[in-house]
XYZ file of C-alpha atoms in Angstrom:
691
model
C -0.080 -0.015 0.036
C 1.288 3.546 -0.848
C 0.254 7.330 -1.114
C 2.182 9.959 -1.475
C 0.081 12.636 -0.151
C -3.233 12.620 2.269
C -5.401 16.058 2.979
C -7.849 16.392 5.493
C -10.698 19.158 3.983
C -13.045 21.639 5.231
C -15.181 23.461 2.084
C -12.538 22.136 0.136
C -9.283 23.692 1.621
C -6.368 21.598 3.457
C -7.023 21.349 7.102
C -3.480 21.457 9.490
C -1.384 19.021 9.447
C -1.708 15.909 11.742
C 1.420 13.909 12.860
C 0.754 10.181 11.414
C 2.104 7.211 12.513
C 1.705 3.559 11.002
C 1.514 0.674 14.202
C 2.704 -2.100 12.837
C 4.094 -0.834 9.612
C 6.859 -1.940 7.343
C 8.226 0.749 5.595
C 11.144 0.420 3.314
C 13.517 2.840 1.932
C 12.544 5.019 4.676
C 9.419 5.810 3.383
C 7.662 6.344 6.720
C 4.198 7.867 7.152
C 5.487 11.482 8.137
C 5.891 11.674 4.266
C 2.175 10.954 3.459
C 1.264 14.913 4.808
C 4.851 16.137 4.471
C 3.233 18.625 1.387
C 5.281 16.782 -1.510
C 3.768 15.093 -4.118
C 7.727 14.107 -4.685
C 7.915 11.465 -1.199
C 5.732 8.499 -0.186
C 4.311 6.632 2.462
C 4.357 2.406 2.118
C 3.900 -0.410 4.088
C 4.470 -3.455 2.881
C 2.182 -4.910 5.657
C -0.705 -2.776 4.580
C -1.234 -1.281 7.963
C -3.398 1.715 9.152
C -2.368 5.207 9.087
C -3.320 7.080 11.996
C -3.204 10.648 12.185
C -3.598 12.625 15.355
C -4.784 16.589 15.265
C -3.749 16.791 18.855
C -7.319 18.522 19.461
C -11.173 18.115 18.041
C -10.712 19.419 14.679
C -13.430 19.925 11.910
C -13.392 18.704 8.338
C -15.818 17.568 5.645
C -13.763 15.726 3.214
C -10.467 14.386 2.316
C -8.403 13.406 -0.937
C -5.032 11.594 -1.500
C -2.641 11.231 -4.232
C -1.343 8.337 -6.091
C 2.654 7.875 -5.842
C 5.224 7.758 -8.071
C 5.298 3.819 -9.621
C 3.803 0.823 -8.853
C -0.276 1.486 -9.682
C -0.908 -1.961 -7.791
C -0.137 -0.609 -4.992
C -2.777 2.397 -4.893
C -5.987 2.277 -2.418
C -8.543 0.607 -4.000
C -10.754 -0.001 -0.471
C -10.500 1.720 2.572
C -12.629 2.639 5.815
C -11.787 5.552 7.555
C -12.902 5.889 10.994
C -12.566 8.223 13.998
C -11.977 8.407 17.751
C -11.395 10.840 21.004
C -9.348 8.327 22.881
C -7.489 6.145 20.387
C -9.600 3.119 22.337
C -12.759 3.317 21.067
C -13.399 3.973 16.833
C -16.632 4.969 15.189
C -17.033 4.266 11.215
C -16.734 8.105 9.288
C -16.732 6.281 5.875
C -15.700 3.644 3.887
C -14.837 3.266 0.259
C -14.541 1.086 -2.712
C -12.999 1.406 -5.933
C -16.354 1.150 -7.428
C -17.244 4.458 -5.677
C -15.126 6.493 -8.149
C -12.498 5.988 -10.932
C -9.186 6.072 -8.772
C -6.486 8.060 -11.262
C -3.986 5.808 -13.138
C -1.636 8.712 -13.630
C 1.127 9.201 -10.848
C 1.350 12.155 -8.817
C -2.702 12.592 -9.373
C -5.018 12.774 -6.275
C -8.431 11.594 -6.776
C -11.641 13.783 -6.399
C -12.774 15.440 -2.963
C -14.495 12.491 -1.320
C -17.290 14.404 0.953
C -17.636 13.226 4.022
C -21.975 12.619 5.432
C -23.102 15.934 6.585
C -22.498 16.135 10.394
C -25.093 15.297 12.420
C -26.993 17.895 14.108
C -26.005 16.089 17.467
C -22.660 15.827 17.287
C -21.767 14.675 21.132
C -24.045 13.794 24.261
C -22.742 13.029 27.354
C -22.716 13.165 31.314
C -20.169 13.763 33.799
C -21.405 10.793 35.819
C -22.876 7.833 34.128
C -22.501 5.603 37.075
C -23.846 7.344 40.345
C -25.956 6.772 43.707
C -29.493 7.541 43.588
C -30.065 11.144 43.595
C -26.617 12.001 42.723
C -26.462 15.583 40.990
C -25.534 15.441 37.252
C -24.518 17.140 34.474
C -25.709 17.099 30.987
C -23.523 18.209 27.922
C -23.772 18.521 24.257
C -22.731 20.291 21.296
C -24.431 20.402 18.300
C -24.564 21.857 14.870
C -24.623 25.954 15.745
C -27.492 25.688 12.541
C -29.607 23.703 15.030
C -33.353 25.363 15.333
C -34.551 23.247 18.302
C -33.192 21.621 21.256
C -34.890 19.359 23.669
C -34.005 16.995 26.520
C -36.434 13.643 27.489
C -37.538 12.570 30.797
C -38.798 16.253 31.892
C -35.786 17.954 31.318
C -37.423 19.764 28.496
C -36.206 22.386 25.699
C -32.735 23.375 25.974
C -32.042 25.795 23.362
C -31.816 28.706 26.054
C -28.871 27.169 27.666
C -27.418 26.672 24.355
C -24.589 29.189 23.067
C -23.131 28.838 19.384
C -23.774 24.767 19.566
C -22.586 24.094 22.948
C -24.895 23.889 26.018
C -24.732 22.168 29.398
C -27.392 21.583 32.190
C -27.184 20.301 35.850
C -29.860 18.274 37.071
C -29.983 18.171 40.935
C -31.447 15.909 42.412
C -30.200 13.325 39.940
C -32.116 10.429 38.641
C -33.197 7.766 41.307
C -33.150 5.382 38.923
C -31.088 3.659 35.646
C -32.636 6.415 32.687
C -32.308 7.146 29.274
C -31.340 10.483 28.113
C -32.049 11.447 24.535
C -31.607 14.874 23.049
C -33.415 15.644 19.907
C -32.012 18.367 17.928
C -34.169 20.069 15.136
C -32.228 21.209 12.105
C -32.820 22.190 8.205
C -31.897 18.720 7.437
C -33.851 16.905 9.684
C -34.214 15.893 13.363
C -31.210 14.275 14.601
C -30.937 12.283 18.617
C -28.623 10.829 20.223
C -28.666 9.114 24.022
C -26.601 8.143 26.510
C -27.666 5.849 29.848
C -27.176 7.006 33.941
C -27.047 3.991 35.829
C -28.021 3.677 39.290
C -26.404 1.081 41.776
C -27.007 0.378 45.573
C -23.231 -0.508 45.195
C -20.145 2.276 46.784
C -19.278 4.626 44.363
C -15.860 5.935 43.302
C -16.365 8.876 41.005
C -12.841 10.120 41.276
C -9.453 8.650 42.649
C -6.412 11.608 41.478
C -3.303 11.877 42.680
C -1.439 15.672 42.537
C 0.742 16.200 41.298
C 1.355 12.646 39.754
C 4.405 13.165 39.530
C 7.441 14.336 42.600
C 10.602 14.626 43.635
C 12.043 12.653 46.414
C 10.662 14.038 49.964
C 8.182 16.087 48.298
C 4.714 15.575 48.698
C 1.280 14.662 46.729
C -2.167 14.956 47.647
C -4.606 12.549 47.190
C -8.517 13.516 46.740
C -11.225 11.263 45.903
C -14.887 11.907 45.191
C -16.846 9.112 46.718
C -20.522 8.035 47.275
C -22.694 5.549 49.015
C -20.200 4.247 51.124
C -20.829 3.525 54.999
C -16.463 3.815 55.194
C -13.193 3.985 53.091
C -9.872 2.916 53.495
C -6.831 4.125 51.746
C -4.171 0.820 51.774
C -6.208 -1.114 54.266
C -6.396 2.214 56.606
C -9.796 3.714 57.465
C -9.690 7.253 56.172
C -12.538 10.368 56.450
C -12.958 13.434 53.920
C -12.373 13.422 50.855
C -8.156 14.251 50.736
C -4.857 13.124 52.094
C -1.495 14.380 51.713
C 1.372 12.070 51.398
C 5.208 12.711 51.460
C 6.931 9.769 48.876
C 10.800 8.781 49.268
C 9.956 6.364 46.410
C 7.000 5.267 43.604
C 3.749 4.076 45.760
C 0.629 3.063 43.907
C -2.683 3.777 46.324
C -5.489 1.920 47.066
C -8.814 3.352 47.706
C -11.593 1.144 49.266
C -14.998 2.176 49.585
C -17.574 -0.430 51.541
C -21.176 -0.238 52.031
C -23.646 -2.950 52.862
C -23.682 -4.491 49.321
C -20.267 -4.948 48.691
C -16.815 -3.320 48.324
C -15.509 -1.425 45.191
C -11.574 0.059 44.750
C -9.633 2.445 42.324
C -5.739 2.257 42.322
C -3.876 5.485 41.895
C 0.058 5.912 41.483
C 2.426 8.559 42.100
C 5.528 8.190 40.488
C 9.178 9.699 42.517
C 11.614 10.603 39.887
C 14.783 10.843 41.117
C 18.003 12.098 39.041
C 19.693 9.424 37.373
C 16.811 6.655 38.156
C 14.560 4.555 35.418
C 11.255 3.373 35.820
C 9.355 0.599 33.893
C 7.531 2.626 31.655
C 5.749 -0.467 29.543
C 5.557 -3.940 29.443
C 3.615 -6.579 26.898
C 3.768 -10.003 28.633
C 1.475 -11.722 25.837
C 3.847 -10.815 22.873
C 2.583 -11.549 19.138
C 5.482 -10.755 17.341
C 3.123 -8.326 15.018
C 5.905 -5.097 16.246
C 9.238 -6.255 17.526
C 10.619 -9.824 17.905
C 13.860 -10.231 20.014
C 17.076 -11.124 17.999
C 16.615 -14.806 17.676
C 13.402 -13.964 15.649
C 11.535 -15.208 18.495
C 8.394 -13.177 19.857
C 9.543 -12.911 23.725
C 8.067 -10.812 26.134
C 9.321 -7.395 26.788
C 9.895 -4.813 29.241
C 10.464 -1.091 28.350
C 12.680 1.004 30.691
C 12.108 4.799 30.941
C 14.925 7.676 32.103
C 12.237 10.484 32.833
C 14.923 12.279 34.800
C 17.462 15.536 33.916
C 20.204 12.852 34.228
C 22.031 10.006 32.831
C 20.948 6.834 34.056
C 23.850 4.609 35.313
C 21.916 0.863 35.326
C 24.744 -1.142 36.253
C 23.441 -3.041 39.021
C 19.655 -2.320 38.877
C 17.540 -5.490 38.917
C 14.355 -6.400 37.352
C 12.346 -9.463 38.983
C 8.959 -11.526 38.790
C 9.114 -12.351 42.357
C 8.416 -10.480 45.338
C 10.042 -12.603 47.229
C 13.154 -12.607 45.165
C 13.929 -8.721 44.345
C 17.338 -8.951 42.548
C 16.720 -11.814 40.634
C 17.929 -10.519 36.932
C 20.751 -7.737 37.192
C 21.763 -5.366 34.600
C 25.194 -5.169 33.352
C 27.480 -1.839 32.990
C 25.313 0.484 31.080
C 23.932 4.168 30.936
C 20.481 5.740 29.549
C 20.208 9.079 28.486
C 17.765 11.453 29.432
C 14.447 10.831 28.082
C 16.174 7.547 26.711
C 14.468 3.666 26.144
C 15.656 1.026 26.326
C 13.989 -2.137 25.564
C 14.553 -5.535 27.887
C 13.374 -8.953 26.641
C 12.137 -11.119 29.795
C 12.643 -14.010 27.225
C 14.489 -16.657 29.774
C 17.539 -16.946 27.659
C 19.311 -14.817 30.850
C 21.762 -12.743 28.267
C 23.226 -9.505 30.337
C 26.067 -8.500 28.211
C 26.771 -5.084 28.024
C 26.034 -3.551 24.613
C 24.163 -6.196 23.498
C 20.562 -7.312 23.561
C 19.413 -7.751 27.286
C 17.547 -10.484 28.277
C 16.050 -11.478 31.827
C 16.119 -15.061 33.249
C 12.480 -15.228 33.442
C 9.390 -14.330 31.317
C 6.250 -12.792 32.185
C 2.741 -14.402 32.740
C -0.213 -13.203 30.715
C -2.577 -14.504 33.872
C -1.365 -11.870 35.808
C 1.909 -11.733 38.653
C 4.575 -9.251 39.999
C 7.138 -6.725 38.328
C 9.216 -4.294 39.689
C 12.240 -2.461 38.796
C 14.810 -2.236 41.817
C 17.829 -0.130 42.686
C 21.500 -1.898 43.222
C 21.088 -2.190 46.839
C 18.778 -5.158 46.377
C 15.490 -3.277 48.589
C 14.471 -0.183 47.078
C 11.913 -0.715 44.769
C 11.365 2.206 41.984
C 8.183 1.132 39.961
C 6.280 -2.083 40.106
C 3.413 -3.742 38.773
C 1.485 -6.125 41.082
C 1.815 -3.938 44.384
C 0.998 -5.532 48.226
C 1.158 -9.333 46.780
C -1.141 -8.681 44.067
C -0.795 -9.195 40.458
C -1.160 -7.001 37.559
C -4.369 -8.218 35.630
C -4.703 -10.638 32.797
C -3.419 -9.864 29.156
C -4.160 -9.985 25.957
C -2.004 -10.780 23.281
C -0.421 -7.794 21.254
C -1.385 -5.310 24.014
C 0.782 -3.617 26.164
C 0.523 -2.222 29.823
C 2.212 0.527 31.648
C 1.515 4.131 33.046
C -0.328 6.964 31.489
C -1.990 10.022 31.633
C -0.753 13.127 34.410
C -2.310 10.997 37.099
C -0.044 8.231 35.964
C -2.916 5.049 36.376
C -1.954 2.007 35.686
C -3.644 0.306 32.195
C -3.750 -1.285 28.962
C -2.158 0.506 25.038
C -4.706 -1.121 22.682
C -0.892 1.068 20.672
C 2.173 -0.679 21.800
C 4.512 1.725 21.556
C 8.179 -0.068 22.407
C 11.118 2.234 22.750
C 8.839 5.425 22.056
C 6.710 7.688 24.448
C 3.387 5.902 25.732
C 0.236 6.054 23.811
C -3.423 6.934 25.469
C -4.405 4.282 27.511
C -7.334 2.482 28.944
C -8.192 1.488 32.593
C -9.581 -2.457 31.725
C -12.276 -4.294 29.880
C -15.556 -3.959 29.735
C -16.930 -7.581 30.616
C -18.240 -9.534 28.000
C -22.036 -9.262 27.080
C -24.174 -12.427 27.960
C -27.393 -13.285 27.014
C -30.502 -15.226 28.589
C -31.165 -17.299 25.556
C -28.333 -18.804 23.478
C -28.594 -19.583 20.096
C -31.220 -22.373 18.393
C -34.039 -23.253 16.746
C -37.115 -21.799 17.977
C -41.212 -22.038 17.637
C -42.316 -19.364 20.241
C -41.322 -15.860 20.896
C -39.263 -14.992 24.109
C -37.892 -12.406 26.293
C -33.997 -12.381 25.641
C -32.016 -10.359 28.008
C -28.375 -9.011 27.797
C -26.219 -7.705 30.410
C -22.453 -7.054 31.319
C -20.984 -7.667 34.802
C -19.554 -4.574 34.383
C -21.321 -1.741 36.797
C -22.669 0.873 34.645
C -21.825 -0.468 31.195
C -24.464 0.341 28.345
C -25.239 -2.117 25.651
C -26.071 -1.566 22.151
C -27.728 -3.848 20.099
C -28.867 -4.722 16.473
C -31.351 -7.151 14.547
C -30.697 -6.751 11.387
C -26.655 -7.869 10.679
C -25.317 -5.031 10.925
C -22.362 -4.214 13.559
C -23.092 -2.126 16.866
C -20.885 0.284 18.115
C -21.289 2.507 21.200
C -22.762 5.049 18.801
C -24.469 2.662 16.315
C -27.329 -0.165 17.128
C -30.191 0.209 19.882
C -29.749 1.165 23.089
C -30.536 -1.672 25.292
C -33.001 -0.602 28.155
C -34.881 -3.544 28.615
C -35.834 -7.237 27.542
C -36.181 -7.922 23.531
C -39.041 -9.492 22.306
C -37.640 -11.995 19.773
C -40.547 -13.615 17.752
C -39.138 -14.278 14.079
C -35.724 -15.456 13.076
C -33.350 -12.644 14.028
C -29.693 -12.395 14.513
C -28.614 -10.439 17.750
C -25.738 -8.854 18.166
C -24.373 -7.103 21.070
C -21.972 -5.057 22.330
C -20.937 -3.491 26.003
C -19.018 -0.346 26.212
C -18.268 2.290 29.731
C -15.742 5.570 29.377
C -12.418 4.764 30.378
C -12.749 0.930 29.722
C -12.245 -0.373 26.440
C -15.246 -2.061 24.775
C -15.921 -5.710 24.746
C -15.968 -6.993 21.002
C -19.805 -7.834 19.357
C -21.408 -10.868 20.635
C -23.882 -13.001 17.727
C -26.710 -15.593 18.989
C -28.796 -16.282 15.875
C -32.448 -17.379 16.595
C -34.035 -19.793 13.917
C -37.509 -19.952 13.646
C -38.524 -22.988 11.498
C -41.867 -21.121 9.917
C -39.762 -18.398 9.080
C -37.879 -20.607 7.241
C -40.347 -22.576 5.557
C -42.695 -19.569 4.378
C -39.902 -17.298 3.677
C -40.407 -15.927 0.004
C -38.510 -12.286 -1.627
C -41.523 -10.800 -0.218
C -41.496 -11.285 3.096
C -37.417 -10.967 3.388
C -38.511 -7.423 1.710
C -40.979 -6.611 3.614
C -39.829 -8.128 6.683
C -35.967 -8.245 6.787
C -35.721 -5.026 4.943
C -33.380 -6.920 1.979
C -33.186 -5.134 -1.333
C -35.388 -5.679 -4.449
C -32.502 -6.460 -6.643
C -28.823 -7.584 -6.473
C -27.574 -4.620 -8.914
C -29.768 -5.256 -11.182
C -30.837 -8.594 -11.334
C -34.154 -9.665 -9.597
C -33.158 -11.592 -6.098
C -34.379 -15.117 -5.033
C -34.417 -15.438 -1.312
C -36.951 -17.906 -0.613
C -37.516 -21.527 0.045
C -38.280 -23.367 -2.844
C -41.921 -24.142 -2.977
C -41.628 -27.228 -4.029
C -39.288 -28.258 -1.762
C -41.604 -27.409 1.102
C -44.948 -28.721 -0.475
C -43.050 -32.207 -0.615
C -41.915 -32.457 2.519
C -44.730 -30.321 4.143
C -45.792 -32.993 6.979
C -42.230 -33.439 8.659
C -40.114 -30.615 6.859
C -40.482 -28.260 10.292
C -39.443 -30.892 12.236
C -36.741 -32.161 9.760
C -35.486 -28.652 9.535
C -35.125 -28.526 14.033
C -33.035 -31.718 13.601
C -30.097 -30.429 10.499
C -26.944 -28.492 12.136
C -27.618 -25.120 10.582
C -25.204 -22.045 9.825
C -25.587 -18.599 10.437
C -23.923 -16.055 8.840
C -24.702 -12.407 9.945
C -23.263 -9.037 8.626
C -25.012 -6.218 6.869
C -27.004 -6.969 4.234
C -25.517 -3.840 2.415
C -21.947 -5.758 2.415
C -24.099 -9.098 0.718
C -26.790 -7.575 -1.590
C -26.235 -3.721 -1.680
C -24.527 -2.059 -4.746
C -21.133 -3.403 -3.254
C -22.154 -6.478 -1.829
C -20.293 -9.290 -3.231
C -23.631 -11.598 -3.404
C -25.113 -8.766 -5.743
C -21.873 -8.686 -7.504
C -20.239 -12.099 -8.183
C -17.864 -11.820 -10.734
C -15.545 -9.562 -8.318
C -12.919 -11.380 -6.580
C -10.273 -10.746 -4.561
C -9.178 -8.903 -1.544
C -11.167 -5.827 -2.136
C -14.370 -7.981 -2.139
C -14.186 -9.531 1.309
C -16.307 -8.627 4.067
C -16.210 -9.213 7.466
C -19.172 -11.487 8.843
C -20.244 -13.906 11.592
C -20.238 -17.252 11.616
C -22.461 -19.478 13.685
C -23.043 -23.395 14.161
C -26.493 -24.047 15.652
C -26.402 -28.131 16.441
C -29.597 -29.252 17.591
C -28.516 -33.134 18.678
C -26.757 -31.449 21.469
C -29.705 -29.397 23.541
C -27.144 -27.987 26.198
C -25.204 -25.984 22.841
C -22.130 -27.396 23.646
C -21.641 -28.000 20.036
C -22.711 -24.754 18.891
C -19.501 -22.313 18.211
C -19.421 -18.277 16.397
C -16.698 -17.263 15.186
C -16.375 -13.451 13.314
C -14.103 -14.250 9.944
C -14.311 -12.739 5.856
C -16.124 -13.955 3.552
C -15.947 -14.144 -0.214
C -18.054 -15.103 -3.639
C -16.225 -18.869 -4.964
C -16.481 -20.258 -7.627
C -15.380 -20.335 -11.278
C -18.533 -20.234 -14.642
C -21.393 -20.434 -12.057
C -20.801 -17.178 -10.563
C -22.719 -15.559 -13.030
C -26.444 -14.880 -12.597
C -27.525 -16.380 -15.734
C -26.585 -19.500 -14.782
C -27.548 -19.767 -11.112
C -28.891 -16.914 -8.787
C -27.118 -19.200 -5.770
C -23.393 -18.700 -5.026
C -20.798 -20.598 -3.192
C -19.091 -19.078 -0.628
C -15.534 -18.519 0.660
C -14.724 -17.846 4.774
C -11.217 -17.025 5.649
C -10.433 -17.082 9.114
C -7.845 -14.004 10.014
C -6.600 -11.899 12.364
C -8.215 -8.812 11.433
C -11.660 -10.373 12.229
C -10.497 -12.573 15.220
C -9.308 -15.884 15.395
C -6.691 -17.008 12.625
C -8.521 -20.320 12.820
C -11.548 -22.005 12.978
C -10.745 -24.739 16.026
C -13.457 -27.165 15.685
C -14.557 -30.952 13.981
C -16.368 -30.516 11.644
C -16.198 -33.919 10.305
C -15.549 -35.600 13.084
C -12.856 -37.238 15.201
C -11.367 -38.696 12.226
C -9.637 -35.747 10.464
C -8.326 -32.386 10.945
C -10.048 -30.006 13.525
C -8.107 -26.447 12.571
C -9.340 -24.857 9.289
C -7.534 -21.614 7.626
C -10.671 -21.642 5.349
C -13.577 -22.843 4.505
C -15.257 -23.481 0.887
C -19.504 -23.387 0.685
C -20.249 -24.881 -2.391
C -23.431 -25.098 -3.605
C -23.163 -28.377 -5.975
C -24.075 -26.516 -9.086
C -24.477 -29.333 -11.158
C -26.157 -31.305 -8.712
C -28.677 -28.011 -7.179
C -31.890 -27.268 -7.165
C -32.074 -25.194 -10.211
C -32.041 -27.686 -12.582
C -35.774 -29.544 -13.401
C -36.246 -33.046 -13.017
C -33.112 -33.726 -10.398
C -33.315 -36.925 -8.272
C -29.973 -36.327 -6.924
C -30.379 -32.804 -5.259
C -27.696 -31.669 -2.658
C -28.047 -28.629 -0.577
C -25.469 -26.397 0.378
């Protein structure tokens, strides 16, 4: 993948020059990502791995379009399909624009810009937030919003009413005192010349204690200096700081060394804790800045080519650090487990130490500890040459650092030096923004399967205060897309339910998918019902669709077909209908092939032979049309599929005994072949096979 320049635009004029990175990229010949925004068509960015470009404007920036330029050579490297996403925290990303080469003519000439690619008009509601999303009953909250200045009417439900009068230049806020006494969904409605726009948020009311804030000010001090710990807590009967009872809402601490503090709030319903760290910076004293305990090898490997764990040492002080005699350890009972050899680390310098267990400590060479890190959590510390003084640690007080996911690093971030995860690991460079942890996965009260009667479906997450959005049409939900879950869902027809849970400061869950098959719907499915009930399109790029069950099959087996269907293992694909049947959908364009005609999907197996669901599975993967001549609509409207299991979607393999125990149970790809020459579309067939 390559391009010479990438420009963001407002009213056709270039907007600023963002910093840009290319996580995981392979940039030969110095053709680095910064060259994509250097203002010159004579330079270019090239990435052999086709990784993302990440643009950072440093603050909120308004754009309404963008364009990019072809580079000097190799037209086959030109972008032909891409997704543009936006984020305000580098953790949760929302879709802004998606393009394929069919949307416009990619310039074939070199050093040539694309036409301006206009973004959809900004919604009238640009943001709608609350200062406290998790509260005790009645605690005051403040709702804030930013809307298009052209908005002519603005109101909030739940009795708040019109708020145009407290909005200036599109920005406004209102305090609710007392706050809600039960979990409440607030919806703001903006009336605009282009129509109405809405946004929602949830304020969750809990009977547990709530630690709204726990801060250290300042978070970085010198030896013997003090930091003030402050907190805002609701609905707590008692508070403890590192196991000692405290009162009030602040406490000053004088520190000789870096320390992590734990605040515990307790009432009759349970205990809630929050941590904050204070870093004591001594001249010439380094710290552990970041580590990865589950290295997937995508960013860095050691000198042997192994994807060993790594620990990043950083010198934040204003003096050169003498590393000789410092220790790294993963055992709180053995603080001198591995010693640094002779060496120094300059001011603001970084050093990568491999936690590989290979035990190499030759000065000037790659350093390897005599231990590796546990992805399931353990202790990690950097210790001064006296073998006693801990400079920095993860897993204080006998605890372990939390579970670590593959390719995700952990360390300190933010002014408060909170310990958390980095979605974008930065070995050897400044840390990116982070998040404190993960939202607990969504749970469905009813598992996928075959059904005849309607039922109520509940979706939940064990993360207190988390919001859930879901879809029932195959679309992928996000924190800004989908239906906000406020109570049980009535499932009375065939539908895929896809859900995501999210909470500010935490990484959202993945999208979970559960498909519920109603056999009556399958038997009576027709082109009419699929268009009226499931809203599928009325044509496939000019070809009339065929969505229905073959009526001759249904009539021939009318007496038993419903019971028969409930005994047959079923495969379910859930994805946005436009990706399958839309103008750029793969089914509507079956002659198109290659990576540009691959789409994301969810695959489920529903096996009724095990009513407990133990033989069911769900996996996210890619999907393409498969085949040769029978891709053509004039030969058949039924197409074969090829499924590809890639890291871009989730697991890199399907691990399941699809064909029993006598053959492999791991698959890189699957082909669902519709048996063209033995298929239902031929008249008078007696040996019909179905895929």
